[in-house]
Every structure is written in structure tokens, then in C-alpha cells.
mmCIF file of N, CA and C in Angstrom:
data_model
loop_
_atom_site.group_PDB
_atom_site.id
_atom_site.type_symbol
_atom_site.label_atom_id
_atom_site.label_comp_id
_atom_site.label_asym_id
_atom_site.label_seq_id
_atom_site.Cartn_x
_atom_site.Cartn_y
_atom_site.Cartn_z
ATOM 1 N N MET H 1 42.671 210.412 102.860
ATOM 2 C CA MET H 1 42.611 209.367 103.871
ATOM 3 C C MET H 1 43.782 208.410 103.656
ATOM 4 N N GLY H 2 44.534 208.068 104.693
ATOM 5 C CA GLY H 2 45.704 207.196 104.614
ATOM 6 C C GLY H 2 45.333 205.729 104.726
ATOM 7 N N LEU H 3 46.348 204.913 104.670
ATOM 8 C CA LEU H 3 46.153 203.474 104.803
ATOM 9 C C LEU H 3 45.796 203.126 106.242
ATOM 10 N N ALA H 4 44.872 202.228 106.396
ATOM 11 C CA ALA H 4 44.547 201.691 107.714
ATOM 12 C C ALA H 4 45.485 200.526 107.986
ATOM 13 N N LEU H 5 45.773 200.271 109.233
ATOM 14 C CA LEU H 5 46.665 199.169 109.599
ATOM 15 C C LEU H 5 46.181 197.853 108.989
ATOM 16 N N ALA H 6 44.881 197.654 108.932
ATOM 17 C CA ALA H 6 44.321 196.421 108.377
ATOM 18 C C ALA H 6 44.594 196.294 106.883
ATOM 19 N N ASP H 7 44.891 197.403 106.192
ATOM 20 C CA ASP H 7 45.169 197.372 104.758
ATOM 21 C C ASP H 7 46.601 196.962 104.435
ATOM 22 N N LEU H 8 47.464 196.993 105.426
ATOM 23 C CA LEU H 8 48.864 196.654 105.201
ATOM 24 C C LEU H 8 49.036 195.138 105.144
ATOM 25 N N PRO H 9 50.017 194.666 104.352
ATOM 26 C CA PRO H 9 50.219 193.212 104.239
ATOM 27 C C PRO H 9 50.790 192.603 105.513
ATOM 28 N N ASP H 10 50.553 191.336 105.687
ATOM 29 C CA ASP H 10 51.144 190.567 106.782
ATOM 30 C C ASP H 10 52.402 189.936 106.203
ATOM 31 N N TRP H 11 53.562 190.529 106.484
ATOM 32 C CA TRP H 11 54.819 190.114 105.860
ATOM 33 C C TRP H 11 55.278 188.764 106.396
ATOM 34 N N PRO H 12 55.710 187.871 105.511
ATOM 35 C CA PRO H 12 56.202 186.559 105.942
ATOM 36 C C PRO H 12 57.578 186.668 106.601
ATOM 37 N N ALA H 13 57.941 185.655 107.346
ATOM 38 C CA ALA H 13 59.241 185.635 108.020
ATOM 39 C C ALA H 13 60.390 185.443 107.040
ATOM 40 N N GLY H 14 60.124 184.813 105.909
ATOM 41 C CA GLY H 14 61.119 184.623 104.855
ATOM 42 C C GLY H 14 60.603 185.252 103.575
ATOM 43 N N MET H 15 61.444 186.031 102.898
ATOM 44 C CA MET H 15 60.991 186.767 101.718
ATOM 45 C C MET H 15 61.917 186.561 100.532
ATOM 46 N N ASN H 16 61.311 186.475 99.335
ATOM 47 C CA ASN H 16 62.123 186.444 98.129
ATOM 48 C C ASN H 16 62.595 187.875 97.835
ATOM 49 N N ARG H 17 63.413 188.034 96.834
ATOM 50 C CA ARG H 17 64.026 189.330 96.520
ATOM 51 C C ARG H 17 62.969 190.415 96.276
ATOM 52 N N GLU H 18 61.984 190.112 95.465
ATOM 53 C CA GLU H 18 60.944 191.092 95.135
ATOM 54 C C GLU H 18 60.189 191.543 96.384
ATOM 55 N N THR H 19 59.828 190.597 97.228
ATOM 56 C CA THR H 19 59.107 190.915 98.458
ATOM 57 C C THR H 19 59.998 191.682 99.423
ATOM 58 N N ALA H 20 61.279 191.307 99.502
ATOM 59 C CA ALA H 20 62.225 192.010 100.383
ATOM 60 C C ALA H 20 62.373 193.472 99.964
ATOM 61 N N LEU H 21 62.423 193.712 98.660
ATOM 62 C CA LEU H 21 62.520 195.095 98.170
ATOM 63 C C LEU H 21 61.258 195.884 98.517
ATOM 64 N N ALA H 22 60.095 195.267 98.344
ATOM 65 C CA ALA H 22 58.839 195.938 98.685
ATOM 66 C C ALA H 22 58.743 196.191 100.189
ATOM 67 N N TYR H 23 59.155 195.217 100.983
ATOM 68 C CA TYR H 23 59.085 195.319 102.442
ATOM 69 C C TYR H 23 59.960 196.445 102.978
ATOM 70 N N THR H 24 61.182 196.529 102.488
ATOM 71 C CA THR H 24 62.120 197.519 103.020
ATOM 72 C C THR H 24 61.996 198.879 102.346
ATOM 73 N N GLY H 25 61.558 198.890 101.090
ATOM 74 C CA GLY H 25 61.465 200.144 100.352
ATOM 75 C C GLY H 25 62.806 200.648 99.831
ATOM 76 N N ILE H 26 63.822 199.800 99.892
ATOM 77 C CA ILE H 26 65.152 200.186 99.407
ATOM 78 C C ILE H 26 65.284 199.844 97.930
ATOM 79 N N GLY H 27 66.376 200.263 97.335
ATOM 80 C CA GLY H 27 66.651 199.940 95.941
ATOM 81 C C GLY H 27 67.454 198.662 95.805
ATOM 82 N N GLU H 28 67.491 198.175 94.587
ATOM 83 C CA GLU H 28 68.222 196.941 94.277
ATOM 84 C C GLU H 28 69.701 197.053 94.657
ATOM 85 N N ALA H 29 70.304 198.217 94.401
ATOM 86 C CA ALA H 29 71.735 198.397 94.710
ATOM 87 C C ALA H 29 71.995 198.255 96.217
ATOM 88 N N GLN H 30 71.101 198.793 97.045
ATOM 89 C CA GLN H 30 71.277 198.683 98.499
ATOM 90 C C GLN H 30 71.154 197.229 98.936
ATOM 91 N N LEU H 31 70.204 196.509 98.362
ATOM 92 C CA LEU H 31 70.039 195.095 98.716
ATOM 93 C C LEU H 31 71.278 194.304 98.319
ATOM 94 N N ARG H 32 71.833 194.580 97.147
ATOM 95 C CA ARG H 32 73.072 193.902 96.724
ATOM 96 C C ARG H 32 74.214 194.221 97.688
ATOM 97 N N GLU H 33 74.285 195.460 98.170
ATOM 98 C CA GLU H 33 75.325 195.836 99.139
ATOM 99 C C GLU H 33 75.161 195.050 100.438
ATOM 100 N N TRP H 34 73.933 194.909 100.898
ATOM 101 C CA TRP H 34 73.684 194.120 102.106
ATOM 102 C C TRP H 34 74.098 192.668 101.904
ATOM 103 N N GLU H 35 73.846 192.130 100.732
ATOM 104 C CA GLU H 35 74.269 190.754 100.438
ATOM 105 C C GLU H 35 75.791 190.669 100.418
ATOM 106 N N LYS H 36 76.426 191.624 99.777
ATOM 107 C CA LYS H 36 77.888 191.639 99.656
ATOM 108 C C LYS H 36 78.558 191.695 101.028
ATOM 109 N N THR H 37 77.991 192.469 101.942
ATOM 110 C CA THR H 37 78.570 192.605 103.278
ATOM 111 C C THR H 37 78.085 191.528 104.251
ATOM 112 N N GLY H 38 77.160 190.676 103.802
ATOM 113 C CA GLY H 38 76.680 189.584 104.649
ATOM 114 C C GLY H 38 75.576 189.974 105.613
ATOM 115 N N LYS H 39 75.035 191.183 105.495
ATOM 116 C CA LYS H 39 73.940 191.587 106.385
ATOM 117 C C LYS H 39 72.653 190.832 106.074
ATOM 118 N N VAL H 40 72.441 190.544 104.797
ATOM 119 C CA VAL H 40 71.258 189.807 104.353
ATOM 120 C C VAL H 40 71.734 188.674 103.446
ATOM 121 N N ASN H 41 71.229 187.476 103.716
ATOM 122 C CA ASN H 41 71.603 186.303 102.918
ATOM 123 C C ASN H 41 70.355 185.631 102.374
ATOM 124 N N PHE H 42 70.325 185.436 101.069
ATOM 125 C CA PHE H 42 69.248 184.683 100.437
ATOM 126 C C PHE H 42 69.700 183.236 100.323
ATOM 127 N N ARG H 43 68.817 182.324 100.744
ATOM 128 C CA ARG H 43 69.130 180.896 100.712
ATOM 129 C C ARG H 43 67.972 180.135 100.063
ATOM 130 N N PRO H 44 68.263 179.018 99.422
ATOM 131 C CA PRO H 44 67.204 178.244 98.762
ATOM 132 C C PRO H 44 66.356 177.477 99.780
ATOM 133 N N ARG H 45 65.393 178.158 100.353
ATOM 134 C CA ARG H 45 64.559 177.566 101.398
ATOM 135 C C ARG H 45 63.069 177.608 101.082
ATOM 136 N N GLY H 46 62.687 178.285 100.017
ATOM 137 C CA GLY H 46 61.273 178.434 99.680
ATOM 138 C C GLY H 46 60.767 177.316 98.787
ATOM 139 N N PRO H 47 59.513 177.433 98.367
ATOM 140 C CA PRO H 47 58.939 176.441 97.458
ATOM 141 C C PRO H 47 59.775 176.304 96.185
ATOM 142 N N LYS H 48 60.053 175.085 95.798
ATOM 143 C CA LYS H 48 60.831 174.772 94.589
ATOM 144 C C LYS H 48 62.199 175.458 94.603
ATOM 145 N N GLY H 49 62.789 175.578 95.782
ATOM 146 C CA GLY H 49 64.132 176.142 95.908
ATOM 147 C C GLY H 49 64.206 177.653 95.802
ATOM 148 N N ALA H 50 63.074 178.343 95.971
ATOM 149 C CA ALA H 50 63.070 179.807 95.903
ATOM 150 C C ALA H 50 64.034 180.382 96.945
ATOM 151 N N MET H 51 64.782 181.395 96.532
ATOM 152 C CA MET H 51 65.755 182.042 97.407
ATOM 153 C C MET H 51 65.029 182.982 98.369
ATOM 154 N N LEU H 52 65.219 182.756 99.673
ATOM 155 C CA LEU H 52 64.555 183.552 100.699
ATOM 156 C C LEU H 52 65.574 184.171 101.653
ATOM 157 N N ALA H 53 65.231 185.348 102.153
ATOM 158 C CA ALA H 53 66.002 186.007 103.205
ATOM 159 C C ALA H 53 65.099 186.168 104.419
ATOM 160 N N LEU H 54 65.685 186.154 105.590
ATOM 161 C CA LEU H 54 64.909 186.325 106.810
ATOM 162 C C LEU H 54 64.459 187.773 106.981
ATOM 163 N N ARG H 55 63.207 187.947 107.359
ATOM 164 C CA ARG H 55 62.682 189.280 107.653
ATOM 165 C C ARG H 55 63.492 189.934 108.770
ATOM 166 N N SER H 56 63.910 189.166 109.745
ATOM 167 C CA SER H 56 64.682 189.724 110.859
ATOM 168 C C SER H 56 66.016 190.302 110.379
ATOM 169 N N ASP H 57 66.659 189.650 109.395
ATOM 170 C CA ASP H 57 67.904 190.186 108.830
ATOM 171 C C ASP H 57 67.635 191.489 108.083
ATOM 172 N N LEU H 58 66.525 191.535 107.347
ATOM 173 C CA LEU H 58 66.149 192.757 106.632
ATOM 174 C C LEU H 58 65.868 193.885 107.621
ATOM 175 N N ASP H 59 65.178 193.575 108.714
ATOM 176 C CA ASP H 59 64.887 194.582 109.745
ATOM 177 C C ASP H 59 66.172 195.147 110.350
ATOM 178 N N THR H 60 67.110 194.259 110.663
ATOM 179 C CA THR H 60 68.380 194.687 111.255
ATOM 180 C C THR H 60 69.171 195.555 110.284
ATOM 181 N N ALA H 61 69.256 195.133 109.034
ATOM 182 C CA ALA H 61 69.994 195.902 108.027
ATOM 183 C C ALA H 61 69.357 197.266 107.810
ATOM 184 N N LEU H 62 68.035 197.324 107.794
ATOM 185 C CA LEU H 62 67.343 198.596 107.611
ATOM 186 C C LEU H 62 67.559 199.516 108.815
ATOM 187 N N ALA H 63 67.506 198.955 110.009
ATOM 188 C CA ALA H 63 67.762 199.756 111.213
ATOM 189 C C ALA H 63 69.187 200.302 111.194
ATOM 190 N N ASP H 64 70.146 199.482 110.795
ATOM 191 C CA ASP H 64 71.540 199.933 110.690
ATOM 192 C C ASP H 64 71.674 201.072 109.689
ATOM 193 N N LEU H 65 70.913 200.993 108.603
ATOM 194 C CA LEU H 65 70.953 202.032 107.580
ATOM 195 C C LEU H 65 70.508 203.377 108.160
ATOM 196 N N PHE H 66 69.487 203.345 109.003
ATOM 197 C CA PHE H 66 68.987 204.577 109.607
ATOM 198 C C PHE H 66 69.821 205.035 110.794
ATOM 199 N N ASN H 67 70.606 204.147 111.375
ATOM 200 C CA ASN H 67 71.458 204.511 112.503
ATOM 201 C C ASN H 67 72.837 204.971 112.068
ATOM 202 N N SER H 68 73.163 204.824 110.760
ATOM 203 C CA SER H 68 74.475 205.234 110.278
ATOM 204 C C SER H 68 74.506 206.735 110.066
ATOM 205 N N ASP H 69 75.706 207.280 109.999
ATOM 206 C CA ASP H 69 75.919 208.708 109.794
ATOM 207 C C ASP H 69 75.575 209.067 108.363
ATOM 208 N N LEU H 70 74.684 210.035 108.166
ATOM 209 C CA LEU H 70 74.250 210.439 106.834
ATOM 210 C C LEU H 70 75.416 210.955 106.006
ATOM 211 N N ALA H 71 76.322 211.700 106.589
ATOM 212 C CA ALA H 71 77.487 212.210 105.853
ATOM 213 C C ALA H 71 78.338 211.059 105.332
ATOM 214 N N GLU H 72 78.456 210.012 106.129
ATOM 215 C CA GLU H 72 79.211 208.835 105.716
ATOM 216 C C GLU H 72 78.534 208.160 104.522
ATOM 217 N N ASP H 73 77.194 208.043 104.559
ATOM 218 C CA ASP H 73 76.451 207.413 103.472
ATOM 219 C C ASP H 73 76.569 208.184 102.171
ATOM 220 N N LEU H 74 76.661 209.499 102.263
ATOM 221 C CA LEU H 74 76.700 210.331 101.057
ATOM 222 C C LEU H 74 78.113 210.633 100.605
ATOM 223 N N GLY H 75 79.106 210.121 101.319
ATOM 224 C CA GLY H 75 80.491 210.321 100.937
ATOM 225 C C GLY H 75 81.051 211.678 101.330
ATOM 226 N N PHE H 76 80.455 212.337 102.316
ATOM 227 C CA PHE H 76 80.938 213.636 102.759
ATOM 228 C C PHE H 76 82.022 213.541 103.836
ATOM 229 N N ALA H 77 82.202 212.364 104.377
ATOM 230 C CA ALA H 77 83.145 212.204 105.491
ATOM 231 C C ALA H 77 84.589 212.289 105.017
#
């Protein structure tokens, strides 16, 4: 039996690094690449200055990852 929709978390609009990794399912290296290229920006906006990134930025970066050419991602181009 799989997960029911009600069992899934209600993701916040702003996420810290750990939550962003869990939300997207990507690795730390990919998240660092998104930061380096400016696709995702963590800013001190959370409680006690916690660094947060917008869920919408994570969604866009993840969609771009799936829309890119697989050969390009693997260095076959």
C-alpha cells in the first residue's frame, strides 16, 4: 500500500537547507550548483535568522532539471 495524499507533508513556502533537500529529493551537490548559478537563494528570513529559500524557486529549478537534455547533464554532449 502506498502513501495517501493526506500522509504527505504540507511544505512551507520558505525552506531551510535540510527541508529543501527533502522536498526536492536532490543531492547536496545539486543544491550547491543551483545556489552557484543563482537559481535558488537562501536568505536569513526564518526564525533567529535561519537561512530560507523560496519553495517556488526550488520548484522552478527542479522543473528546469527535468526539462534539460539528459546527454548534456551526463556530459555526453
